[in-house]
PDB file of C-alpha atoms in Angstrom:
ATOM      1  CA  UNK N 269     -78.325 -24.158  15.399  1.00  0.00           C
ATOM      2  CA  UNK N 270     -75.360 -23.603  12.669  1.00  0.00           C
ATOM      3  CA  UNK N 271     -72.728 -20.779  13.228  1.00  0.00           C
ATOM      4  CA  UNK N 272     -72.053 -18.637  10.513  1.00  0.00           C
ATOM      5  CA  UNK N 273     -69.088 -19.886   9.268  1.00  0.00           C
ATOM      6  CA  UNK N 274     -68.447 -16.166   7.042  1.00  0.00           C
ATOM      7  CA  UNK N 275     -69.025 -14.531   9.952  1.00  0.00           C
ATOM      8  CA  UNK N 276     -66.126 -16.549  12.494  1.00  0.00           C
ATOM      9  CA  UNK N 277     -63.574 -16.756   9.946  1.00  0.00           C
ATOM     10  CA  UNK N 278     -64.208 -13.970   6.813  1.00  0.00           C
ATOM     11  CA  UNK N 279     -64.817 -10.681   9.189  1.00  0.00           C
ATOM     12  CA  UNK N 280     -61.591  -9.933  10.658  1.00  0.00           C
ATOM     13  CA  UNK N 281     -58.411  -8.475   9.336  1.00  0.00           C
ATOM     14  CA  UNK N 282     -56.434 -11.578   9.206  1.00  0.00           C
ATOM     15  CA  UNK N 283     -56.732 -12.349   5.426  1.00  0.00           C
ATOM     16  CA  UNK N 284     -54.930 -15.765   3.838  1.00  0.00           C
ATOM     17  CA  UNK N 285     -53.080 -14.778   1.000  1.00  0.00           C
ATOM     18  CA  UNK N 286     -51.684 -18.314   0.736  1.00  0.00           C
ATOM     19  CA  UNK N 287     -52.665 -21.589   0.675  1.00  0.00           C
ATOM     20  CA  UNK N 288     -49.521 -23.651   0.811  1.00  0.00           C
ATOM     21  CA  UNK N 289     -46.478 -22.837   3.169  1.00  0.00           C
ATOM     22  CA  UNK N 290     -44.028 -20.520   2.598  1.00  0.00           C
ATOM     23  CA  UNK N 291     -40.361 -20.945   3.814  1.00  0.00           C
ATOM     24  CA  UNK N 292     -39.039 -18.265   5.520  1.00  0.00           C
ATOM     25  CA  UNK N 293     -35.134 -17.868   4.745  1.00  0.00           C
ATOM     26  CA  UNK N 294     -33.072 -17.496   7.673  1.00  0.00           C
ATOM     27  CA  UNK N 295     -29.090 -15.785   6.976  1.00  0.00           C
ATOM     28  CA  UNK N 296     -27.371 -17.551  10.023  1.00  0.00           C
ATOM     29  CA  UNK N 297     -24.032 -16.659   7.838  1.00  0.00           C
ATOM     30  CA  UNK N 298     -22.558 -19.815   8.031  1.00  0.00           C
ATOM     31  CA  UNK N 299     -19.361 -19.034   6.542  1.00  0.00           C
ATOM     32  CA  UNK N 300     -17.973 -17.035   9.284  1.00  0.00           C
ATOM     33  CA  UNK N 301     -17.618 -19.972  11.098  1.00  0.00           C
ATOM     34  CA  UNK N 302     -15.986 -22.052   8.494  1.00  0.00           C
ATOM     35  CA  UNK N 303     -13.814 -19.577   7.983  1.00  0.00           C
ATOM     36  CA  UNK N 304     -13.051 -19.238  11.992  1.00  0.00           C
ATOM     37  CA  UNK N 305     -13.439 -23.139  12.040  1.00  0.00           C
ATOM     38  CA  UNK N 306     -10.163 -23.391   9.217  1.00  0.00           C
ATOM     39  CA  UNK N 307      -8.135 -20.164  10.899  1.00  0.00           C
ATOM     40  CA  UNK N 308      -8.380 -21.880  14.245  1.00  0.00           C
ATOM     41  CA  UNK N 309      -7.196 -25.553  12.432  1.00  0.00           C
ATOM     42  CA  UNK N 310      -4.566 -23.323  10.459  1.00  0.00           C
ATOM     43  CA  UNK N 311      -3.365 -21.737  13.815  1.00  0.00           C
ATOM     44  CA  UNK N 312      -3.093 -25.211  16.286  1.00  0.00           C
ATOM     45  CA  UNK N 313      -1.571 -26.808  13.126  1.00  0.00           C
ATOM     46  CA  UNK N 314       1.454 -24.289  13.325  1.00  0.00           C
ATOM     47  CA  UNK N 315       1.430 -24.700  17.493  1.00  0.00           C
ATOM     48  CA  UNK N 316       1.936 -27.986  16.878  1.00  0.00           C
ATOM     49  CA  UNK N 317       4.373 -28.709  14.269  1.00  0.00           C
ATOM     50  CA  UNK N 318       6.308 -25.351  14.697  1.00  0.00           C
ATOM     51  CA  UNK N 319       6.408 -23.578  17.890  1.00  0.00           C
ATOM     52  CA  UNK N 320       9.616 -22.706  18.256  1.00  0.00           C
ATOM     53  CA  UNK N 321       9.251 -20.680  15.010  1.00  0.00           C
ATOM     54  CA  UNK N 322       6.190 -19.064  16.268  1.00  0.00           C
ATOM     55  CA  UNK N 323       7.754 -18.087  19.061  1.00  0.00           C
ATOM     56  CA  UNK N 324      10.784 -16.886  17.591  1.00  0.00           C
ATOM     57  CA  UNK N 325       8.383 -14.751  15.420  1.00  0.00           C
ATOM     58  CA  UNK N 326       6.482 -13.035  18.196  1.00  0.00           C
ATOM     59  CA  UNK N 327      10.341 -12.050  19.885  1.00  0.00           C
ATOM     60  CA  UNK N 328      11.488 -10.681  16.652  1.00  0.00           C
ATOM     61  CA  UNK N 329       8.485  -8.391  16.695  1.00  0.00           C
ATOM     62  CA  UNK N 330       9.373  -6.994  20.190  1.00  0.00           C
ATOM     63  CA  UNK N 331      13.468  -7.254  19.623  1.00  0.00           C
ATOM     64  CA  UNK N 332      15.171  -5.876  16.622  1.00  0.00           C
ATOM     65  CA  UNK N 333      17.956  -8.259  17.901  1.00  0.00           C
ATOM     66  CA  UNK N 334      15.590 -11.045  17.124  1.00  0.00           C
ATOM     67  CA  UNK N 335      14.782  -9.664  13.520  1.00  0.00           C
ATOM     68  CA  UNK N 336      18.432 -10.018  12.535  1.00  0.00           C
ATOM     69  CA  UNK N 337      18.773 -13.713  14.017  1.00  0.00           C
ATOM     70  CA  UNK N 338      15.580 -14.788  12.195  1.00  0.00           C
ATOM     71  CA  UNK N 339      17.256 -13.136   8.676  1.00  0.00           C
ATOM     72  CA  UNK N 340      20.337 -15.345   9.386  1.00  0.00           C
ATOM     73  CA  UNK N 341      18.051 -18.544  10.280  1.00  0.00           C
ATOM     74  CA  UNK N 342      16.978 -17.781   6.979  1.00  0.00           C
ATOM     75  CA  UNK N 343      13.935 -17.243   7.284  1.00  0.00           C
ATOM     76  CA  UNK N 344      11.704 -16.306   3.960  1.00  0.00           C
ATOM     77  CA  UNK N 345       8.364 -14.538   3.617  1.00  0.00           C
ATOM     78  CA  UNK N 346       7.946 -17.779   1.454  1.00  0.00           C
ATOM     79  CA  UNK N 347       8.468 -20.645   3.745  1.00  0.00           C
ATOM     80  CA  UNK N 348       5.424 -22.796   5.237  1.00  0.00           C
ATOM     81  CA  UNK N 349       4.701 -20.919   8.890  1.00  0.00           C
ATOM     82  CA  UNK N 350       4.661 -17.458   6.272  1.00  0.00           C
ATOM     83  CA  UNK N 351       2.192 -18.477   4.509  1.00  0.00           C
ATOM     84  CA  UNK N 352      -0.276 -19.960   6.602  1.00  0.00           C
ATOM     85  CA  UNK N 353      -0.103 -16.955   9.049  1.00  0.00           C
ATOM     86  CA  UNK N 354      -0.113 -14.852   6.233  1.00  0.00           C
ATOM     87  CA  UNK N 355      -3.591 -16.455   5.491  1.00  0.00           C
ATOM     88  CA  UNK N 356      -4.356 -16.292   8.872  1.00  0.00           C
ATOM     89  CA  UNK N 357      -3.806 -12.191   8.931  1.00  0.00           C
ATOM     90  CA  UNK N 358      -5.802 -11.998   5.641  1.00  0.00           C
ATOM     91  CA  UNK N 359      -8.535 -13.635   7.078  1.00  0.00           C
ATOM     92  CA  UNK N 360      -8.584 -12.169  10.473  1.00  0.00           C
ATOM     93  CA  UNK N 361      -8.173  -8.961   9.284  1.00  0.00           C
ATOM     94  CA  UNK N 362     -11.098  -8.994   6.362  1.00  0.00           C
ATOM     95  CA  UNK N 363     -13.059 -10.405   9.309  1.00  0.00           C
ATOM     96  CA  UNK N 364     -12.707  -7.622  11.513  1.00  0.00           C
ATOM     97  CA  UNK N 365     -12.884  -4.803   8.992  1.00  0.00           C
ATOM     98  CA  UNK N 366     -16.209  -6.611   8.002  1.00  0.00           C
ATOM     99  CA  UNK N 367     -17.327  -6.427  11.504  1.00  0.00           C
ATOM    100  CA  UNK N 368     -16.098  -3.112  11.942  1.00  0.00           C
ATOM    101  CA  UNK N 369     -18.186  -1.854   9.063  1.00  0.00           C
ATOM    102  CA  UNK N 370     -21.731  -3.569  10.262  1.00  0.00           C
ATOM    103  CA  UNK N 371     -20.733  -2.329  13.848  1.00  0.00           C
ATOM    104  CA  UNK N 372     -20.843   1.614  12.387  1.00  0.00           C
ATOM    105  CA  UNK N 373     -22.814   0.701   9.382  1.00  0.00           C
ATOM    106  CA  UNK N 374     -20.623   2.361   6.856  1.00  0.00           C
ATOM    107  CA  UNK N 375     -21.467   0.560   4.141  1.00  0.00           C
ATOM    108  CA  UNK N 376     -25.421  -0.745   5.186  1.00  0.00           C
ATOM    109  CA  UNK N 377     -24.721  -4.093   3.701  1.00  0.00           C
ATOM    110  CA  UNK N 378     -27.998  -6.382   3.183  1.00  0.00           C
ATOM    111  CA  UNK N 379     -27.380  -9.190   5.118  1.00  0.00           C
ATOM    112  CA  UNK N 380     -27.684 -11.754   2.000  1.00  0.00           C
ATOM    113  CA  UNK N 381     -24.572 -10.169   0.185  1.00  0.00           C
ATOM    114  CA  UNK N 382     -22.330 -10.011   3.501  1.00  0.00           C
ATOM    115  CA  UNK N 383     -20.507 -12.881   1.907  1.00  0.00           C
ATOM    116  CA  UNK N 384     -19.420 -10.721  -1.129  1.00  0.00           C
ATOM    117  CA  UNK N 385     -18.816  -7.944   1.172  1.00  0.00           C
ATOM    118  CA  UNK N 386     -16.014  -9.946   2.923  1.00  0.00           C
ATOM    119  CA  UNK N 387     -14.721 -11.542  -0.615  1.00  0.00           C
ATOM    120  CA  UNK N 388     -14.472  -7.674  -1.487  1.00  0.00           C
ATOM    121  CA  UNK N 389     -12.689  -6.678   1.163  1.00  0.00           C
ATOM    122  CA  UNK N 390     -10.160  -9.635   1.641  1.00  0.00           C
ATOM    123  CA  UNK N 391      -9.664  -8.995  -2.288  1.00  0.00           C
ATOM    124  CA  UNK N 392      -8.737  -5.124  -1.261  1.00  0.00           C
ATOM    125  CA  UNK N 393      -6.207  -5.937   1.818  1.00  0.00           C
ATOM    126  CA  UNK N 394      -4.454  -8.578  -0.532  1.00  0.00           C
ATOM    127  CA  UNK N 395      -4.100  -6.037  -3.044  1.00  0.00           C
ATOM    128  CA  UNK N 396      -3.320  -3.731  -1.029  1.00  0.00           C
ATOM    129  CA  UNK N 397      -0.078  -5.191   0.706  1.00  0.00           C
ATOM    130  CA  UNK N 398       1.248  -6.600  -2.650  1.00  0.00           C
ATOM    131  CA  UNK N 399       0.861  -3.427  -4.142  1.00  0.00           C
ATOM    132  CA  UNK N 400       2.440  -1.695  -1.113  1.00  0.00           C
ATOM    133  CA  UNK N 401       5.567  -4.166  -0.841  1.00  0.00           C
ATOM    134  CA  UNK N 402       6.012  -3.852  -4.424  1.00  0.00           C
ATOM    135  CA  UNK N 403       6.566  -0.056  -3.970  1.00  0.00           C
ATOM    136  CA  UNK N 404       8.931  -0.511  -1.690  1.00  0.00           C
ATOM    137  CA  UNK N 405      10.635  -2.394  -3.223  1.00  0.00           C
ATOM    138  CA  UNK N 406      11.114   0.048  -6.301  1.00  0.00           C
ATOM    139  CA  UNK N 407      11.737   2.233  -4.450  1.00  0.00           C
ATOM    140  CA  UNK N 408      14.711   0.807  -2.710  1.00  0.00           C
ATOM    141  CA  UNK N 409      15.751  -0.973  -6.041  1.00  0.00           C
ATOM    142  CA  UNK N 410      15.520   3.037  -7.950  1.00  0.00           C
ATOM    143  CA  UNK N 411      17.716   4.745  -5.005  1.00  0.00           C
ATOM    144  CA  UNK N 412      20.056   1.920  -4.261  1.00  0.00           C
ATOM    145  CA  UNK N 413      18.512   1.104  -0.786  1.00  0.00           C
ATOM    146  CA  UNK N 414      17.550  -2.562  -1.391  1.00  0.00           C
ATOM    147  CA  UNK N 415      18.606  -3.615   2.364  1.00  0.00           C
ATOM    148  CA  UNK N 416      16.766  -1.106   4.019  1.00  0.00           C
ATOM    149  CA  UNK N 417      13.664  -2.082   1.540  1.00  0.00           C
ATOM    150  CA  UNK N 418      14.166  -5.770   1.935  1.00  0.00           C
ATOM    151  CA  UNK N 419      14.049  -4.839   5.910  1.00  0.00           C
ATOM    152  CA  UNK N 420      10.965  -2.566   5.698  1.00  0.00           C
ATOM    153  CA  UNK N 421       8.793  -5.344   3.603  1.00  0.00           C
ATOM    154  CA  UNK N 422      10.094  -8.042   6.014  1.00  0.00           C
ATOM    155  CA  UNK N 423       9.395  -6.203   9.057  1.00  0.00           C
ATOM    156  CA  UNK N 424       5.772  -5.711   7.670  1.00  0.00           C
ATOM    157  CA  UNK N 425       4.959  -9.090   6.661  1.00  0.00           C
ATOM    158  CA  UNK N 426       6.680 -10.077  10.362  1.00  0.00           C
ATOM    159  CA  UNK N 427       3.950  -8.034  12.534  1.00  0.00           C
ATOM    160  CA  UNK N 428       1.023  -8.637   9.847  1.00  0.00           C
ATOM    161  CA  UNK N 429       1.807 -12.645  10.806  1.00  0.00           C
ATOM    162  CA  UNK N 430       2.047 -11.752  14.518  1.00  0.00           C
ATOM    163  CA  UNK N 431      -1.072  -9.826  14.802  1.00  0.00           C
ATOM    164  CA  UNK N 432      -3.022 -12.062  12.685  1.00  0.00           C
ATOM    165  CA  UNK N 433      -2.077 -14.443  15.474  1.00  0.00           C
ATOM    166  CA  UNK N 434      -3.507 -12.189  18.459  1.00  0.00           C
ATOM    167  CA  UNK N 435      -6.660 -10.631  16.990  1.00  0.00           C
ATOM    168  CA  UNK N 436      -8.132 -13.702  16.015  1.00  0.00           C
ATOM    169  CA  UNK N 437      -9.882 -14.880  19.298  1.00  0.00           C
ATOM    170  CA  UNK N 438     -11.138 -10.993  19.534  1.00  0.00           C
ATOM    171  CA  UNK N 439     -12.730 -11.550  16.153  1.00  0.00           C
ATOM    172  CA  UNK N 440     -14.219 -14.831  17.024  1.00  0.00           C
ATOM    173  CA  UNK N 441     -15.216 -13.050  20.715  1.00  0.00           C
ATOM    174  CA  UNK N 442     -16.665 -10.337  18.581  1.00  0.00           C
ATOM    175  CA  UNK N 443     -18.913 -12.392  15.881  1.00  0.00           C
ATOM    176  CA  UNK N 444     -20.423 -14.905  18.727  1.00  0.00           C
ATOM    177  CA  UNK N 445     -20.261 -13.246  21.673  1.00  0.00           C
ATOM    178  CA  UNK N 446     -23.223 -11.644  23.172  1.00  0.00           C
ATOM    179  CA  UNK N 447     -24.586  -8.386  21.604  1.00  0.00           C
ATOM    180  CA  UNK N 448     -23.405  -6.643  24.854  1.00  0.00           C
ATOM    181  CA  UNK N 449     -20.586  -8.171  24.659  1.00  0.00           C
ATOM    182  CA  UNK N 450     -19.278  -7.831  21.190  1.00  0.00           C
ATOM    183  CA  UNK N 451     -18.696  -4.238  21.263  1.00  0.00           C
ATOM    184  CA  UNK N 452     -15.884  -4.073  23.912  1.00  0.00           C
ATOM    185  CA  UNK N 453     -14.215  -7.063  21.954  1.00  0.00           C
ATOM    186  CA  UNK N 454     -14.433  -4.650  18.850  1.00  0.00           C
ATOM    187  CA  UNK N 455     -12.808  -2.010  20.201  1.00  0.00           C
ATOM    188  CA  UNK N 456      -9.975  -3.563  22.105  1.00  0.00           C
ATOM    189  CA  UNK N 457      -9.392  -5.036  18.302  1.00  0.00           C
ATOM    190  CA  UNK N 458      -9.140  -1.707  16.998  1.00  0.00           C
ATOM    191  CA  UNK N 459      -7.264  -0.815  20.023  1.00  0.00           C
ATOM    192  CA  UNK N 460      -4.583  -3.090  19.605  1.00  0.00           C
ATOM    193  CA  UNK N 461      -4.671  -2.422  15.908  1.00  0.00           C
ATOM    194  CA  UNK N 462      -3.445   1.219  16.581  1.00  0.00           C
ATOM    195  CA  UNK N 463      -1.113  -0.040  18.504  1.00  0.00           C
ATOM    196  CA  UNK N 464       0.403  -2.345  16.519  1.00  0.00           C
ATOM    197  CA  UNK N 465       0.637  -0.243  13.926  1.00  0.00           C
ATOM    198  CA  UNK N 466       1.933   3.101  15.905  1.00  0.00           C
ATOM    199  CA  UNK N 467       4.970   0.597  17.522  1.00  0.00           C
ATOM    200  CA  UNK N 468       5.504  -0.954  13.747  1.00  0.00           C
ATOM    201  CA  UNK N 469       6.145   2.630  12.966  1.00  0.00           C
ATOM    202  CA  UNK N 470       8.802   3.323  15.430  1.00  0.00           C
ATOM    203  CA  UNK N 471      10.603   0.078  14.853  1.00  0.00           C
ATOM    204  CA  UNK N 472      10.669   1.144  11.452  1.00  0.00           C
ATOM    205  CA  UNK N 473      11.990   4.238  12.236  1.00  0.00           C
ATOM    206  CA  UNK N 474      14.483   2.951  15.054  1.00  0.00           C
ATOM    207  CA  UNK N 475      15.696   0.046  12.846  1.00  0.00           C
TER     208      UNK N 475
END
């Protein structure tokens, strides 16, 4: 005896609607860790070749004593170890501000355009300091107080290289760390943002 083929396999709610497979598109955003991969490589590169700078740096942005030795080292906001933790910072920073803003869901990003999201916002903080050093700059340039404005970029540039250097394994913690995880790491970023920024005040002020 022959089953009824319509009734197995054409009754039921389970319709086909195609014949051929369909791929189904999986955003494991990628570039995050690239761009971790190349701020780590950026990072043990300046360990390695100039550590004693580094940690000159990281004294001159707890002494004020050590701010005035680096000046008459000579060191520029354009030399090499700058630069790279300049990058570092932008990156970091773009990184956790991205974060930040899926973590509240301020913005309610799709998750195919969180690469131009972070190009956005990297864009913004780049503008943003340039903007803000050129400022003061005038500013000290209109009122005759180009040492105190040299001193107030320099010192800003100093602790945006230093905490680029610190928050990055809380941003990398924070991105591929366990759900559970990932929230404490966020906070303690912000944490130590606020606190950065709060003592960068003072030493401002104090200087």
């Amino acid at each position: 005896m022959l089953l009824n083929s319509s009734s197995l396999f054409n009754n039921h709610s389970l319709q086909s609607e195609n014949i051929s497979p369909i791929l189904n598109p999986v955003n494991t955003q990628q570039w995050i860790s690239w761009l971790s991969v190349a701020c780590f490589a950026l990072i043990v590169w300046m360990f390695t070749t100039e550590r004693k700078k580094i940690n000159f740096l990281i004294g001159a942005a707890i002494s004020n004593r050590n701010v005035e030795e680096l000046i008459r080292k000579e060191y520029a906001i354009s030399n090499r170890v700058a630069i790279v933790l300049s990058l570092v910072f932008l990156i970091t920073s773009s990184l956790f501000i991205y974060q930040t803003d899926v973590y509240f869901n301020w913005i309610n990003t799709p998750p195919d355009s969180a690469g131009d999201e972070f190009s956005k916002i990297f864009a913004c903080v780049l503008f943003f300091i340039i903007v803000k050093a050129l400022v003061i700059r005038s500013i000290g340039f209109v009122f005759e107080l180009e040492q105190e404005s040299f001193m107030h970029v320099f010192t800003i540039f100093l602790f945006n290289e230093v905490i680029g250097l610190f928050i990055f394994p809380f941003v990398v913690f924070t991105q591929f760390s366990h759900s559970a995880l990932s929230a404490p790491f966020l906070y303690v970023t912000i944490g130590f943002f606020a606190f950065m920024y709060i003592y960068k005040l003072l030493r401002l002020m104090v200087f």
